[in-house]
Short mmCIF file of C-alpha atoms and ligand atoms in Angstrom, two decimals:
data_model
loop_
_atom_site.label_atom_id
_atom_site.label_comp_id
_atom_site.label_asym_id
_atom_site.label_seq_id
_atom_site.Cartn_x
_atom_site.Cartn_y
_atom_site.Cartn_z
CA MET S 472 7.53 10.80 -13.38
CA ARG S 473 5.72 8.97 -10.62
CA LYS S 474 2.56 7.00 -11.15
CA ASN S 475 -0.83 7.60 -9.61
CA ILE S 476 -2.20 4.40 -8.12
CA VAL S 477 -5.41 3.27 -6.49
CA ALA S 478 -4.85 0.03 -4.58
CA GLY S 479 -7.47 -2.01 -2.77
CA ASN S 480 -6.76 -3.90 0.43
CA TRP S 481 -9.45 -6.49 0.91
CA LYS S 482 -7.98 -7.56 4.27
CA MET S 483 -9.57 -10.78 5.63
CA ASN S 484 -12.77 -10.45 3.64
CA LYS S 485 -14.43 -12.47 0.85
CA THR S 486 -14.44 -16.21 0.26
CA LEU S 487 -12.63 -17.36 -2.86
CA GLN S 488 -15.87 -17.34 -4.85
CA GLU S 489 -16.87 -13.90 -3.59
CA GLY S 490 -13.41 -12.51 -4.29
CA VAL S 491 -13.38 -13.86 -7.85
CA ALA S 492 -16.84 -12.34 -8.40
CA LEU S 493 -15.66 -8.96 -7.07
CA ALA S 494 -12.55 -8.98 -9.28
CA ASN S 495 -14.70 -9.91 -12.27
CA GLU S 496 -17.14 -7.10 -11.60
CA LEU S 497 -14.31 -4.60 -11.28
CA LYS S 498 -12.71 -5.84 -14.48
CA GLU S 499 -15.96 -5.33 -16.34
CA LEU S 500 -16.47 -1.86 -14.87
CA LEU S 501 -12.97 -0.83 -15.93
CA ALA S 502 -13.07 -2.42 -19.39
CA ALA S 503 -15.05 0.34 -21.07
CA LYS S 504 -12.53 3.12 -20.50
CA ALA S 505 -8.93 2.91 -19.35
CA PRO S 506 -8.50 4.51 -15.90
CA ASN S 507 -6.15 7.47 -15.41
CA CYS S 508 -4.15 5.62 -12.76
CA GLY S 509 -2.72 2.22 -11.95
CA VAL S 510 -5.20 -0.16 -10.32
CA ILE S 511 -4.17 -2.87 -7.85
CA VAL S 512 -6.25 -5.27 -5.80
CA GLY S 513 -4.73 -6.68 -2.61
CA THR S 514 -6.41 -10.01 -2.02
CA PRO S 515 -6.02 -12.78 0.54
CA PHE S 516 -3.33 -15.32 -0.40
CA ILE S 517 -5.75 -18.01 -1.50
CA HIS S 518 -7.34 -15.67 -4.06
CA LEU S 519 -4.11 -14.53 -5.68
CA ALA S 520 -3.72 -17.09 -8.46
CA SER S 521 -7.38 -17.00 -9.49
CA VAL S 522 -7.58 -13.21 -9.47
CA ALA S 523 -4.24 -12.88 -11.29
CA ASP S 524 -5.48 -15.28 -13.98
CA LEU S 525 -8.78 -13.50 -14.29
CA THR S 526 -7.23 -10.05 -14.60
CA LYS S 527 -4.37 -11.04 -16.91
CA GLY S 528 -4.19 -8.58 -19.80
CA SER S 529 -6.44 -6.08 -18.03
CA VAL S 530 -5.40 -2.89 -16.25
CA ILE S 531 -5.80 -4.59 -12.87
CA LYS S 532 -2.67 -5.75 -11.08
CA VAL S 533 -2.67 -8.03 -8.06
CA ALA S 534 -1.06 -7.66 -4.62
CA ALA S 535 -0.64 -9.95 -1.65
CA GLN S 536 -1.25 -8.40 1.76
CA ASN S 537 1.84 -9.92 3.32
CA SER S 538 4.78 -12.22 2.60
CA ALA S 539 7.26 -14.00 4.84
CA ASP S 540 10.50 -12.72 6.32
CA LYS S 541 12.15 -16.05 5.49
CA GLU S 542 13.01 -17.49 2.13
CA SER S 543 11.60 -21.03 2.52
CA GLY S 544 11.55 -24.01 4.83
CA ALA S 545 10.00 -25.07 8.12
CA TYR S 546 7.76 -22.06 8.81
CA THR S 547 4.32 -23.62 9.06
CA GLY S 548 1.56 -21.46 7.69
CA GLU S 549 3.82 -18.85 6.12
CA ILE S 550 3.83 -17.75 2.47
CA SER S 551 7.09 -16.73 0.87
CA ALA S 552 7.67 -13.89 -1.57
CA ALA S 553 8.62 -16.47 -4.22
CA MET S 554 5.26 -18.21 -3.72
CA VAL S 555 3.41 -14.92 -4.04
CA LYS S 556 5.32 -14.15 -7.22
CA SER S 557 4.49 -17.58 -8.66
CA THR S 558 0.75 -16.77 -8.51
CA GLY S 559 1.10 -13.91 -10.98
CA ALA S 560 0.84 -11.21 -8.30
CA GLU S 561 3.22 -8.29 -8.87
CA TYR S 562 2.87 -6.37 -5.60
CA VAL S 563 2.87 -7.04 -1.89
CA ILE S 564 1.54 -4.81 0.87
CA LEU S 565 4.08 -4.79 3.71
CA GLY S 566 4.12 -3.06 7.07
CA HIS S 567 0.39 -2.51 7.31
CA SER S 568 -0.44 -1.22 10.79
CA GLU S 569 -2.66 -4.25 11.44
CA ARG S 570 0.30 -6.55 10.79
CA ARG S 571 2.51 -4.40 13.02
CA ALA S 572 -0.06 -4.20 15.84
CA TYR S 573 -1.65 -7.68 15.83
CA TYR S 574 1.13 -9.89 14.49
CA GLY S 575 4.16 -8.32 16.08
CA GLU S 576 5.87 -7.25 12.87
CA THR S 577 8.87 -5.26 13.98
CA TYR S 578 11.02 -2.86 12.01
CA GLU S 579 13.59 -5.63 11.65
CA ILE S 580 11.12 -8.24 10.38
CA LEU S 581 9.74 -5.72 7.87
CA LYS S 582 13.21 -4.93 6.64
CA GLU S 583 13.68 -8.64 5.79
CA LYS S 584 10.26 -8.85 4.15
CA VAL S 585 11.00 -5.87 1.92
CA LEU S 586 14.37 -7.32 0.88
CA LEU S 587 12.85 -10.70 0.04
CA ALA S 588 9.97 -9.12 -1.87
CA LEU S 589 12.41 -7.14 -4.01
CA LYS S 590 14.64 -10.17 -4.49
CA ASN S 591 11.61 -11.99 -5.91
CA GLU S 592 10.67 -9.08 -8.15
CA LEU S 593 7.59 -8.07 -6.22
CA THR S 594 6.91 -4.39 -5.70
CA PRO S 595 6.43 -3.66 -2.00
CA ILE S 596 3.68 -1.21 -1.07
CA PHE S 597 5.25 -0.22 2.22
CA CYS S 598 2.90 1.25 4.83
CA ILE S 599 3.82 3.78 7.48
CA GLY S 600 1.78 5.96 9.80
CA GLU S 601 1.25 7.10 13.36
CA VAL S 602 -1.35 6.12 15.97
CA LYS S 603 -3.81 8.60 17.47
CA GLU S 604 -1.75 9.39 20.59
CA GLU S 605 1.29 10.13 18.45
CA ARG S 606 -0.71 12.49 16.22
CA GLU S 607 -2.16 14.21 19.29
CA ALA S 608 1.35 14.68 20.66
CA GLY S 609 2.49 16.12 17.31
CA LYS S 610 4.90 13.21 16.79
CA GLN S 611 3.68 12.00 13.39
CA ASN S 612 6.77 13.17 11.52
CA GLU S 613 9.10 11.51 13.99
CA VAL S 614 7.15 8.25 13.73
CA VAL S 615 7.14 7.97 9.94
CA LYS S 616 10.81 8.94 9.82
CA ALA S 617 11.72 6.14 12.24
CA GLN S 618 9.62 3.64 10.27
CA LEU S 619 11.34 4.55 7.01
CA GLU S 620 14.82 4.64 8.49
CA ALA S 621 14.44 1.26 10.17
CA SER S 622 12.90 -0.77 7.36
CA VAL S 623 13.52 0.78 3.92
CA PHE S 624 16.26 3.42 4.06
CA ASN S 625 18.78 0.56 4.10
CA LEU S 626 17.90 -0.10 0.45
CA SER S 627 20.15 0.91 -2.40
CA LYS S 628 18.91 3.86 -4.42
CA GLU S 629 18.03 1.50 -7.24
CA ASP S 630 15.95 -0.76 -5.01
CA PHE S 631 14.28 2.13 -3.19
CA GLY S 632 13.24 3.39 -6.62
CA LYS S 633 11.15 0.23 -7.04
CA ILE S 634 8.95 0.58 -3.98
CA VAL S 635 5.62 2.33 -3.41
CA LEU S 636 4.87 3.99 -0.07
CA ALA S 637 1.52 4.30 1.64
CA TYR S 638 0.98 6.80 4.43
CA GLU S 639 -1.83 5.47 6.59
CA PRO S 640 -2.57 7.28 9.84
CA VAL S 641 -3.69 4.43 12.09
CA TRP S 642 -6.43 6.61 13.63
CA ALA S 643 -8.03 6.94 10.21
CA ILE S 644 -8.06 3.25 9.26
CA GLY S 645 -11.55 1.78 9.28
CA THR S 646 -12.74 4.52 11.63
CA GLY S 647 -14.49 6.85 9.21
CA LEU S 648 -12.06 9.56 10.34
CA THR S 649 -9.94 10.80 7.47
CA ALA S 650 -6.86 12.97 7.50
CA THR S 651 -7.84 16.33 6.10
CA PRO S 652 -6.39 17.02 2.65
CA GLN S 653 -4.08 19.53 4.37
CA GLN S 654 -2.87 16.98 6.93
CA ALA S 655 -2.28 14.44 4.16
CA GLN S 656 -0.43 16.90 1.94
CA GLU S 657 1.72 18.13 4.82
CA ILE S 658 3.01 14.74 5.84
CA HIS S 659 3.31 13.43 2.28
CA ALA S 660 5.50 16.43 1.47
CA TYR S 661 7.52 15.74 4.61
CA ILE S 662 7.98 12.08 3.58
CA ARG S 663 9.06 13.14 0.09
CA GLY S 664 11.54 15.49 1.69
CA LEU S 665 13.00 12.63 3.73
CA ILE S 666 13.41 10.57 0.56
CA ALA S 667 15.10 13.51 -1.17
CA GLY S 668 17.48 13.85 1.77
CA LYS S 669 18.39 10.19 1.62
CA TYR S 670 18.27 9.36 -2.11
CA GLY S 671 18.11 12.70 -3.91
CA LYS S 672 15.40 14.79 -5.48
CA GLU S 673 14.92 12.64 -8.56
CA THR S 674 14.17 9.48 -6.58
CA ALA S 675 11.85 11.47 -4.30
CA GLU S 676 9.96 12.89 -7.26
CA ASN S 677 9.59 9.42 -8.76
CA THR S 678 8.24 7.72 -5.61
CA SER S 679 4.48 7.18 -5.46
CA ILE S 680 3.13 7.96 -1.99
CA LEU S 681 -0.44 6.74 -1.46
CA TYR S 682 -2.82 7.89 1.25
CA GLY S 683 -4.84 5.33 3.21
CA GLY S 684 -7.42 5.61 5.94
CA SER S 685 -11.18 5.85 5.33
CA CYS S 686 -10.69 7.02 1.79
CA ASN S 687 -14.02 6.79 -0.04
CA PRO S 688 -15.79 8.05 -3.17
CA GLY S 689 -16.78 11.22 -1.31
CA ASN S 690 -13.31 12.35 -0.23
CA ALA S 691 -10.95 10.75 -2.77
CA LYS S 692 -10.94 13.63 -5.22
CA GLU S 693 -9.98 16.21 -2.64
CA LEU S 694 -7.29 13.99 -1.15
CA PHE S 695 -5.80 13.05 -4.54
CA SER S 696 -5.76 16.65 -5.74
CA ASN S 697 -2.82 17.39 -3.42
CA PRO S 698 0.50 17.53 -5.24
CA ASP S 699 2.18 14.95 -3.00
CA VAL S 700 -0.73 12.51 -2.71
CA ASP S 701 -0.32 10.03 -5.55
CA GLY S 702 -3.38 7.90 -4.93
CA GLY S 703 -4.83 5.72 -2.23
CA LEU S 704 -4.71 2.43 -0.39
CA ILE S 705 -8.34 1.58 0.10
CA GLY S 706 -9.74 -0.86 2.65
CA GLY S 707 -13.49 -0.88 3.24
CA ALA S 708 -14.41 0.94 0.05
CA SER S 709 -12.49 -1.58 -2.09
CA LEU S 710 -14.96 -4.32 -1.18
CA LYS S 711 -17.65 -2.88 -3.45
CA ALA S 712 -16.70 -2.67 -7.11
CA ALA S 713 -18.78 0.48 -7.72
CA ASP S 714 -17.20 2.36 -4.79
CA PHE S 715 -13.69 1.30 -5.76
CA LYS S 716 -14.37 2.35 -9.35
CA ALA S 717 -15.66 5.72 -8.12
CA ILE S 718 -12.38 6.25 -6.22
CA ILE S 719 -10.38 5.30 -9.34
CA ASP S 720 -12.49 7.82 -11.26
CA ALA S 721 -11.33 10.56 -8.86
CA PHE S 722 -8.27 10.69 -11.17
P1 PGA E 680 -9.88 1.72 5.29
O1 PGA E 680 -8.53 0.88 5.35
O2 PGA E 680 -9.96 2.32 3.93
O3 PGA E 680 -10.96 0.74 5.56
O4 PGA E 680 -9.78 2.79 6.36
C1 PGA E 680 -7.37 1.33 4.73
C2 PGA E 680 -6.25 0.35 4.96
O5 PGA E 680 -6.14 -0.19 6.06
O6 PGA E 680 -5.44 0.08 4.04
#
């Protein structure tokens, strides 16, 4: 059966020292009682090794927020999946809408990134979601279908079974606007249906589909109570240990 997961996405926030302090605080908050879900923190690259060391043996797993579409070589400034893996991180967030919008990550580039992540035994947390105009035009289903078909539906059934999906409506990210629990459930169920159509019911039932977009301690419980919402990808609210813990406690 699929896993419930609460994953933080720190984005470009926190110096190394601040990030280590945040991870430490979270570790202490979670030490008293094991959470009812998987917990992941998505840190900047430079924090990965320190945070992975610090959280070793705890319930907290570590994710990068990106990895390269090339294996190695003359790609100044890039970080490969193998490098991410060597830090102790186990996950990588791929296809975040900010990467797509600001760094030109196309369907094709993301397809390569997912393949390389899997090859290096990282679990991709693959993000999909529509922008405001697409939602207003009722095109959200079309959009997420195209994103899945172009970048992850090429995977074998075995490999697809290793990935985590995150539905993040772009209009809800960092805006304080949240999809209603009904909107989230509707599209999560649609996404699960697409997976069932492509890989069969069992794979669909085993795939964790997280919701992201202004998820906070006040709305997490209602969002997570939907049958097809298997947790959250949390931006702003993951930057405070107490808020992130409160979202984890929604399970
Ligand atoms: P937010 O970001 O929680 O700040 O809206 C979510 C995300 O971008 O993953």
